[in-house]
GROMACS .gro file of C-alpha atoms in nm:
model
   77
    1MET     CA    1   0.519   0.213  -0.827
    2ASN     CA    2   0.417   0.163  -1.244
    3GLU     CA    3   0.469  -0.191  -1.322
    4LEU     CA    4   0.627  -0.042  -1.652
    5THR     CA    5   0.914   0.076  -1.392
    6MET     CA    6   0.944  -0.266  -1.262
    7VAL     CA    7   0.947  -0.468  -1.537
    8LEU     CA    8   1.235  -0.223  -1.697
    9PHE     CA    9   1.434  -0.227  -1.370
   10LEU     CA   10   1.411  -0.598  -1.368
   11LEU     CA   11   1.506  -0.617  -1.684
   12THR     CA   12   1.819  -0.402  -1.647
   13ILE     CA   13   1.894  -0.641  -1.408
   14VAL     CA   14   1.808  -0.972  -1.618
   15VAL     CA   15   2.072  -0.836  -1.872
   16PHE     CA   16   2.337  -0.735  -1.612
   17LEU     CA   17   2.360  -1.076  -1.552
   18ALA     CA   18   2.325  -1.222  -1.863
   19SER     CA   19   2.596  -1.040  -1.998
   20PHE     CA   20   2.868  -1.281  -1.775
   21PHE     CA   21   2.691  -1.582  -1.914
   22ILE     CA   22   2.683  -1.463  -2.262
   23ARG     CA   23   3.007  -1.273  -2.351
   24ARG     CA   24   2.824  -1.095  -2.678
   25ILE     CA   25   2.903  -0.722  -2.755
   26GLU     CA   26   2.494  -0.716  -2.842
   27ILE     CA   27   2.403  -0.799  -2.513
   28GLN     CA   28   2.656  -0.551  -2.373
   29TRP     CA   29   2.446  -0.266  -2.589
   30LEU     CA   30   2.140  -0.420  -2.481
   31GLY     CA   31   2.172  -0.370  -2.082
   32MET     CA   32   2.310  -0.024  -2.181
   33PHE     CA   33   1.988   0.067  -2.416
   34VAL     CA   34   1.762  -0.121  -2.106
   35SER     CA   35   1.986   0.125  -1.822
   36VAL     CA   36   1.916   0.411  -2.052
   37CYS     CA   37   1.501   0.332  -2.051
   38SER     CA   38   1.472   0.262  -1.706
   39VAL     CA   39   1.656   0.532  -1.541
   40ALA     CA   40   1.429   0.797  -1.800
   41ILE     CA   41   1.061   0.578  -1.662
   42THR     CA   42   1.181   0.614  -1.333
   43LEU     CA   43   1.252   0.930  -1.341
   44THR     CA   44   0.950   1.061  -1.502
   45ASP     CA   45   0.762   0.773  -1.227
   46TYR     CA   46   0.575   1.016  -0.982
   47SER     CA   47   0.424   0.729  -0.767
   48LEU     CA   48   0.796   0.712  -0.632
   49SER     CA   49   0.944   0.817  -0.356
   50ASP     CA   50   1.248   1.035  -0.316
   51ASN     CA   51   1.464   0.779  -0.169
   52GLU     CA   52   1.314   0.503  -0.432
   53VAL     CA   53   1.391   0.688  -0.713
   54VAL     CA   54   1.718   0.765  -0.575
   55ILE     CA   55   1.792   0.326  -0.510
   56LEU     CA   56   1.647   0.274  -0.880
   57VAL     CA   57   1.877   0.535  -1.053
   58VAL     CA   58   2.221   0.480  -0.903
   59LEU     CA   59   2.170   0.068  -0.940
   60CYS     CA   60   2.041   0.134  -1.296
   61PHE     CA   61   2.308   0.385  -1.380
   62PHE     CA   62   2.624   0.199  -1.236
   63ILE     CA   63   2.466  -0.092  -1.476
   64MET     CA   64   2.484   0.139  -1.767
   65LEU     CA   65   2.815   0.294  -1.649
   66LEU     CA   66   2.940  -0.105  -1.672
   67MET     CA   67   2.765  -0.218  -1.992
   68ALA     CA   68   2.943   0.119  -2.164
   69LYS     CA   69   3.296  -0.020  -2.049
   70ASN     CA   70   3.238  -0.314  -2.202
   71VAL     CA   71   3.089  -0.179  -2.531
   72TYR     CA   72   3.350   0.086  -2.608
   73PHE     CA   73   3.681  -0.088  -2.407
   74ASN     CA   74   3.675  -0.424  -2.454
   75LYS     CA   75   3.698  -0.495  -2.783
   76SER     CA   76   3.736  -0.878  -2.785
   77GLY     CA   77   3.298  -0.898  -2.939
   0.00000   0.00000   0.00000
């Protein structure tokens, strides 16, 4: 596994968890951006097996959708 893939995936998880405690719109945007980057680097990492790619992409895509929902539909930021 590429180190950058692991770092971006963990950063996605950390920003997602931080968004529960820091209720700012900037954290939601950061979470969306990091999720997109994590999906992109996961899809280009050829050292991962097919199962690992599916798990990482689904988790990051789910986080990306939750962050996008919070950014576009909750106008309390």
